[in-house]
PDB file of C-alpha atoms in Angstrom:
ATOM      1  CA  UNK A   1      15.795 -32.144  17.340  1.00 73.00           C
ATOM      2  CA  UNK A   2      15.992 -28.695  18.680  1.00 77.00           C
ATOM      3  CA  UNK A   3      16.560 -27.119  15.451  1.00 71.00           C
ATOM      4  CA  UNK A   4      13.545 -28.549  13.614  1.00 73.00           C
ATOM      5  CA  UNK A   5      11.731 -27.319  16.144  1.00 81.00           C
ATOM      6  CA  UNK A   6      12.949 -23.842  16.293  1.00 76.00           C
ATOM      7  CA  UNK A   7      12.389 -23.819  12.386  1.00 72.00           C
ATOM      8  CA  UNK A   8       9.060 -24.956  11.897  1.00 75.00           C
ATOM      9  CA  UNK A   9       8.040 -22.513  15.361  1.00 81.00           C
ATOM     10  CA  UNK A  10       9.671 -20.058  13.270  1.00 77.00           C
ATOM     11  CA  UNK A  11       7.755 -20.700   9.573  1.00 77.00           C
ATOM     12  CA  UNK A  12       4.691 -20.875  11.626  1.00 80.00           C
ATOM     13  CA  UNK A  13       5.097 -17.581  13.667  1.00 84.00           C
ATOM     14  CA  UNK A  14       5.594 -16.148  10.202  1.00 83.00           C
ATOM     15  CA  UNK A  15       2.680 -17.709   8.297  1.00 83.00           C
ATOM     16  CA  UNK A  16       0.393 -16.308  11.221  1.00 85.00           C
ATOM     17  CA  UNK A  17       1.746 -12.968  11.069  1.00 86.00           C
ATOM     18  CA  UNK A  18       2.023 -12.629   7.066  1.00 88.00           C
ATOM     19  CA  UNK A  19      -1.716 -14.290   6.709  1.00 88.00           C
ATOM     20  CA  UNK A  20      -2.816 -11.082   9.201  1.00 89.00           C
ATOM     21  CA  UNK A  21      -0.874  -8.570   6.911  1.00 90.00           C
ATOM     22  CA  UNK A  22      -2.572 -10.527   3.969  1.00 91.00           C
ATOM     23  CA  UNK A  23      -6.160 -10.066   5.403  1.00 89.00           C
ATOM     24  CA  UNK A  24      -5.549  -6.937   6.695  1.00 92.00           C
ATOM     25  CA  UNK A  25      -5.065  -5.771   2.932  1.00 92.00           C
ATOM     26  CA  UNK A  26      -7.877  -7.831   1.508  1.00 91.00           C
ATOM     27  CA  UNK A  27     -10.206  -6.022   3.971  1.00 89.00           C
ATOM     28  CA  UNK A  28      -8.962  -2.785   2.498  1.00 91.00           C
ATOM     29  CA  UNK A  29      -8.368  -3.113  -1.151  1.00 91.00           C
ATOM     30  CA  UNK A  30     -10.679  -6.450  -1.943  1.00 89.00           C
ATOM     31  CA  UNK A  31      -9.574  -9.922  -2.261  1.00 89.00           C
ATOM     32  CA  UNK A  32      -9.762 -10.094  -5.291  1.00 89.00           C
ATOM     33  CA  UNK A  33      -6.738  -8.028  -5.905  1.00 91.00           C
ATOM     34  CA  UNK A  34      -4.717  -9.482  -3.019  1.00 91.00           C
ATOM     35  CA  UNK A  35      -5.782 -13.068  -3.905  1.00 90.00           C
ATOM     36  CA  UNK A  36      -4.238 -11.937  -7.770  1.00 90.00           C
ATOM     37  CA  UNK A  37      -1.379 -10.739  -6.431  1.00 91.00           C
ATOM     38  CA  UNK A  38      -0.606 -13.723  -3.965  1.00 90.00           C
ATOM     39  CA  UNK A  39      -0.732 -16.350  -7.319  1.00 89.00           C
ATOM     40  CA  UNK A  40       1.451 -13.543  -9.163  1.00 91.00           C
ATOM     41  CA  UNK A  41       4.095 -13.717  -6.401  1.00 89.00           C
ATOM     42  CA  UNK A  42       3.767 -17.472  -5.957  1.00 87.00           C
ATOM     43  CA  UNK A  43       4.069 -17.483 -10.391  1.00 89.00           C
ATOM     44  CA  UNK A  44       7.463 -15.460 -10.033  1.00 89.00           C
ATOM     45  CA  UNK A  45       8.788 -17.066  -6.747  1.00 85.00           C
ATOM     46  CA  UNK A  46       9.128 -20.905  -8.357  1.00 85.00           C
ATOM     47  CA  UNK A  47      10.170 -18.874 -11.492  1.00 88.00           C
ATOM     48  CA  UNK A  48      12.457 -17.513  -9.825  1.00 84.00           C
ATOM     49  CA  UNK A  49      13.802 -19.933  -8.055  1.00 81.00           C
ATOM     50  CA  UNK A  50      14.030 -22.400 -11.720  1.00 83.00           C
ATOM     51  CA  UNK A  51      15.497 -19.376 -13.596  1.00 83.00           C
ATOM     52  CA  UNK A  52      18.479 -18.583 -11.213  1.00 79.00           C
ATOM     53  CA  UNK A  53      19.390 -22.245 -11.492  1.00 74.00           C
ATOM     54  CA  UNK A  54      21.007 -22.152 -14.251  1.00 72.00           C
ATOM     55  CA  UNK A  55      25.026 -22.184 -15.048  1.00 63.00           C
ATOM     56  CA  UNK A  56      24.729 -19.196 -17.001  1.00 66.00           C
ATOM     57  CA  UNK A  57      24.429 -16.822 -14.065  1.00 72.00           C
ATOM     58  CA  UNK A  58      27.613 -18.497 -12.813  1.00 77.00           C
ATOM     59  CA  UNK A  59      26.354 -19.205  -9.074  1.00 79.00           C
ATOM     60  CA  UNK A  60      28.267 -21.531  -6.723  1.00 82.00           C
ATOM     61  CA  UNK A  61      26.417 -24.023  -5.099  1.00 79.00           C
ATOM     62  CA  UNK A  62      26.040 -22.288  -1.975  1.00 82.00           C
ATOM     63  CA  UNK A  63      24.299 -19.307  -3.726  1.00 82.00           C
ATOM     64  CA  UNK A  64      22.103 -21.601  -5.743  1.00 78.00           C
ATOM     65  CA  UNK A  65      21.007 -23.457  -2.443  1.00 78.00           C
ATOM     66  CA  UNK A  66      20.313 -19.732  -0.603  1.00 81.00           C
ATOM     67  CA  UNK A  67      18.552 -18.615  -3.968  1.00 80.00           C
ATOM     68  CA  UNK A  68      16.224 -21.849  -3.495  1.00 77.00           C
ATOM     69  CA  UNK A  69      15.739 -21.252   0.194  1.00 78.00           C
ATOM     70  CA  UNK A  70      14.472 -17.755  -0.176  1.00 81.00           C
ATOM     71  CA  UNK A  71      11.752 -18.810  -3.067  1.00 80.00           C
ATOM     72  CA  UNK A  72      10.986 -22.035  -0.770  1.00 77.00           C
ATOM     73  CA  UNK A  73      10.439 -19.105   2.346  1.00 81.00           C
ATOM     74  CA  UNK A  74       8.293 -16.909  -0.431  1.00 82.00           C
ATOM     75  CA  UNK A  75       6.364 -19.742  -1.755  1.00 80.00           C
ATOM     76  CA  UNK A  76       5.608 -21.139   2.048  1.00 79.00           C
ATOM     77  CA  UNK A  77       4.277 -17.667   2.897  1.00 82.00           C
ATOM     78  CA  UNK A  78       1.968 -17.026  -0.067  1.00 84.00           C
ATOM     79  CA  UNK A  79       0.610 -20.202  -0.779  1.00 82.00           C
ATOM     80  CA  UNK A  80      -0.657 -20.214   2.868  1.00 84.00           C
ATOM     81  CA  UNK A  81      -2.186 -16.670   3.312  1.00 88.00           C
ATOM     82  CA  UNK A  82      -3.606 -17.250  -0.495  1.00 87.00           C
ATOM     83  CA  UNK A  83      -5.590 -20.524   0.864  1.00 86.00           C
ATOM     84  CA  UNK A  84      -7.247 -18.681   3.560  1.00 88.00           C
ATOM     85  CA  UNK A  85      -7.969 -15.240   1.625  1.00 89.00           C
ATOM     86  CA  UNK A  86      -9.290 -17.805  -0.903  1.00 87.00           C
ATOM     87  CA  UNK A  87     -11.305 -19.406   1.162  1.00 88.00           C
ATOM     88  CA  UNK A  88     -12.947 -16.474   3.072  1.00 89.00           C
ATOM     89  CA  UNK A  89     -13.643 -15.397  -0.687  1.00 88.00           C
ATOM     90  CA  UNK A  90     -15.334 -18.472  -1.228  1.00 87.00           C
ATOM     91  CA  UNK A  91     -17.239 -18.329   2.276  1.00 89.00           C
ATOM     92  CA  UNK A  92     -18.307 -14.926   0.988  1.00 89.00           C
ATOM     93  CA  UNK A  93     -19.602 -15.325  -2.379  1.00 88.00           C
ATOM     94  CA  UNK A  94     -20.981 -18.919  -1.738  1.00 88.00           C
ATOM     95  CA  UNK A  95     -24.737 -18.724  -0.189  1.00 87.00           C
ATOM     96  CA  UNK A  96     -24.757 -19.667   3.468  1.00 88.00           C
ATOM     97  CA  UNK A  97     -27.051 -22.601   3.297  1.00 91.00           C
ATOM     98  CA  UNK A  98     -24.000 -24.407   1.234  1.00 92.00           C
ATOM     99  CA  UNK A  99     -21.503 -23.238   2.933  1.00 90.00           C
ATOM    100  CA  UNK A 100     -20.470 -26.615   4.620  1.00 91.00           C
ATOM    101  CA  UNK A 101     -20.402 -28.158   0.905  1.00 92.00           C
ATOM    102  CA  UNK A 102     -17.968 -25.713  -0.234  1.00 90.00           C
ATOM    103  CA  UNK A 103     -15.939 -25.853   2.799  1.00 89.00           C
ATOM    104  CA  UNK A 104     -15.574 -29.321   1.997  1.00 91.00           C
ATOM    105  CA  UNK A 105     -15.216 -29.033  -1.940  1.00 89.00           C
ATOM    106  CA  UNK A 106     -12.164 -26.504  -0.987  1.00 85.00           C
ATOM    107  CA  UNK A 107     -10.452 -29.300   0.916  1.00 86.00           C
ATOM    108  CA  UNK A 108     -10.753 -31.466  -1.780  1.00 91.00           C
ATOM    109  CA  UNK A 109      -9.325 -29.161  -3.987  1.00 86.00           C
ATOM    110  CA  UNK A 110      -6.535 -29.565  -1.929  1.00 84.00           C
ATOM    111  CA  UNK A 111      -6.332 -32.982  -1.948  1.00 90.00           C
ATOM    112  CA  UNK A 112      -6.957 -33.419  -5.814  1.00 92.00           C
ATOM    113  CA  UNK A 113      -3.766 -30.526  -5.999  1.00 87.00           C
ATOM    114  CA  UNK A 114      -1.557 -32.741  -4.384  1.00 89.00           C
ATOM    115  CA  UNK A 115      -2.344 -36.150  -6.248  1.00 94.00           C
ATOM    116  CA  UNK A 116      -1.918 -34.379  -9.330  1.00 92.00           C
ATOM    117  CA  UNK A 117       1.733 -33.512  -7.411  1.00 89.00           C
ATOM    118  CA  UNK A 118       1.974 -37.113  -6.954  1.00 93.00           C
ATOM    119  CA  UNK A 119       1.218 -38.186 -10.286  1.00 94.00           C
ATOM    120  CA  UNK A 120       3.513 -35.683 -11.774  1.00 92.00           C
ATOM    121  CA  UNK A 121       6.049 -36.783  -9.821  1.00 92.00           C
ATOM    122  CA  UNK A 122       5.801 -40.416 -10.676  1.00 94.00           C
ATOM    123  CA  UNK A 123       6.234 -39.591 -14.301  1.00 93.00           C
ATOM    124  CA  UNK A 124       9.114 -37.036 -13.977  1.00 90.00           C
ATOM    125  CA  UNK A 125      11.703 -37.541 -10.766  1.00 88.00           C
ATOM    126  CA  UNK A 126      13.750 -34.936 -12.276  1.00 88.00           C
ATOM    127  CA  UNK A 127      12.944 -31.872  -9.664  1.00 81.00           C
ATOM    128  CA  UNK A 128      13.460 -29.416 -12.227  1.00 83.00           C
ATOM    129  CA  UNK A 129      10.597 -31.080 -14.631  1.00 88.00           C
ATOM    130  CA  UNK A 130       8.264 -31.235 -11.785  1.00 88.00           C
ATOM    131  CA  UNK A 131       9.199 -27.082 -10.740  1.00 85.00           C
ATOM    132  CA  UNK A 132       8.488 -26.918 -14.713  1.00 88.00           C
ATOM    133  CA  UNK A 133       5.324 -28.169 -14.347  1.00 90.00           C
ATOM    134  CA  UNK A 134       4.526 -26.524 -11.482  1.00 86.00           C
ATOM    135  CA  UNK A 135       5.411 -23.199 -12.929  1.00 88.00           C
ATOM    136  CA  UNK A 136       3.110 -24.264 -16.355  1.00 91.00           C
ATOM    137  CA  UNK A 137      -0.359 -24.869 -13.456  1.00 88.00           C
ATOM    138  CA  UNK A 138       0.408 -21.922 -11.238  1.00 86.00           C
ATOM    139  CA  UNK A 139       0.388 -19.594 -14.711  1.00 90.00           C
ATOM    140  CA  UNK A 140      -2.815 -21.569 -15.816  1.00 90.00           C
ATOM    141  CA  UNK A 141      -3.744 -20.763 -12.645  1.00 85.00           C
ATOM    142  CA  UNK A 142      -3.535 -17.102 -12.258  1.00 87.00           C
ATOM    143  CA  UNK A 143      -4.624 -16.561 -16.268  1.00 92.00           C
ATOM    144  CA  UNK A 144      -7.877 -18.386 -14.753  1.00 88.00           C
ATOM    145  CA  UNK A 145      -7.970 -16.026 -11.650  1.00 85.00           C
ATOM    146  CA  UNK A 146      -7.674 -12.950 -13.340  1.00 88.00           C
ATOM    147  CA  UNK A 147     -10.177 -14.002 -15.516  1.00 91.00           C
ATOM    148  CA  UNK A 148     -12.821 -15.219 -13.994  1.00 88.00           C
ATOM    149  CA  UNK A 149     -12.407 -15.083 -10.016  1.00 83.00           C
ATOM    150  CA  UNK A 150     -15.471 -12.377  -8.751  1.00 84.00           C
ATOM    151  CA  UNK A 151     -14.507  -9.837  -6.291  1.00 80.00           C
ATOM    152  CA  UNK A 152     -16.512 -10.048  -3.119  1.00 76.00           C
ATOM    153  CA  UNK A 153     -19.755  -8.997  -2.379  1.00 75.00           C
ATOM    154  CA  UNK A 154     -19.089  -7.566   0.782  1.00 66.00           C
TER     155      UNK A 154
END
């Protein structure tokens, strides 16, 4: 289909070009702030995108499913230039001799990330619980990155 391909060209093209704004500004300010504010934007995107679900802001259907489309875009674009700022972090503060360990300890991150997706999902198959739950980790998970991620040493 010509149109899946012209949309996934597209959300590629756009990964690639906000990951180089993204490391542009982690060379410049630290990644430690940029890999902050990625997980707060990713925090208030699927907030976002719960929040302005609701009835009570009176949206049609329409404006619901643009709402979700535009937090779907966000989240796509931050969750992928936060993996690799993340993981040039990692490359950095990690010792060089085990740097093939934790390349492959941050792919099974990954992995473990989306079996707990899985697992969730099995147990809830109402969307909204899962974005609930999703929201509840990605908090946990900035509170712990605030807290405790080092800035780089070079």
């Amino acid at each position: 289909n010509l149109f899946e391909f012209i949309k996934l060209t597209l959300i590629r093209l756009l990964n690639l070009l906000f990951t180089i704004f993204t490391g542009y500004f982690s060379d410049k300010y630290g990644r430690r702030p940029v890999c902050i504010s990625l997980s707060a934007l990713l925090f208030v995107s699927i907030t976002l995108s719960e929040l302005l679900q609701f009835l009570i802001f009176g949206f049609d259907a329409n404006t619901q499913y643009l709402i979700y489309l535009g937090t779907q875009f966000m989240l796509g674009l931050t969750s992928f230039s936060l993996y690799n700022v993340s993981y040039i972090l990692l490359m950095e503060i990690i010792s060089p001799s085990y740097n093939m360990i934790a390349s492959v300890f941050n792919i099974n991150m990954y992995v473990i990330g989306e079996l707990i997706i899985l697992v969730v999902s099995y147990f809830f198959r109402n969307w909204h619980l899962q974005n609930y739950f999703i929201i509840a980790y990605s908090l946990m998970v900035l509170i712990l990155v605030v807290t405790i991620l080092p800035e780089s040493p070079k």
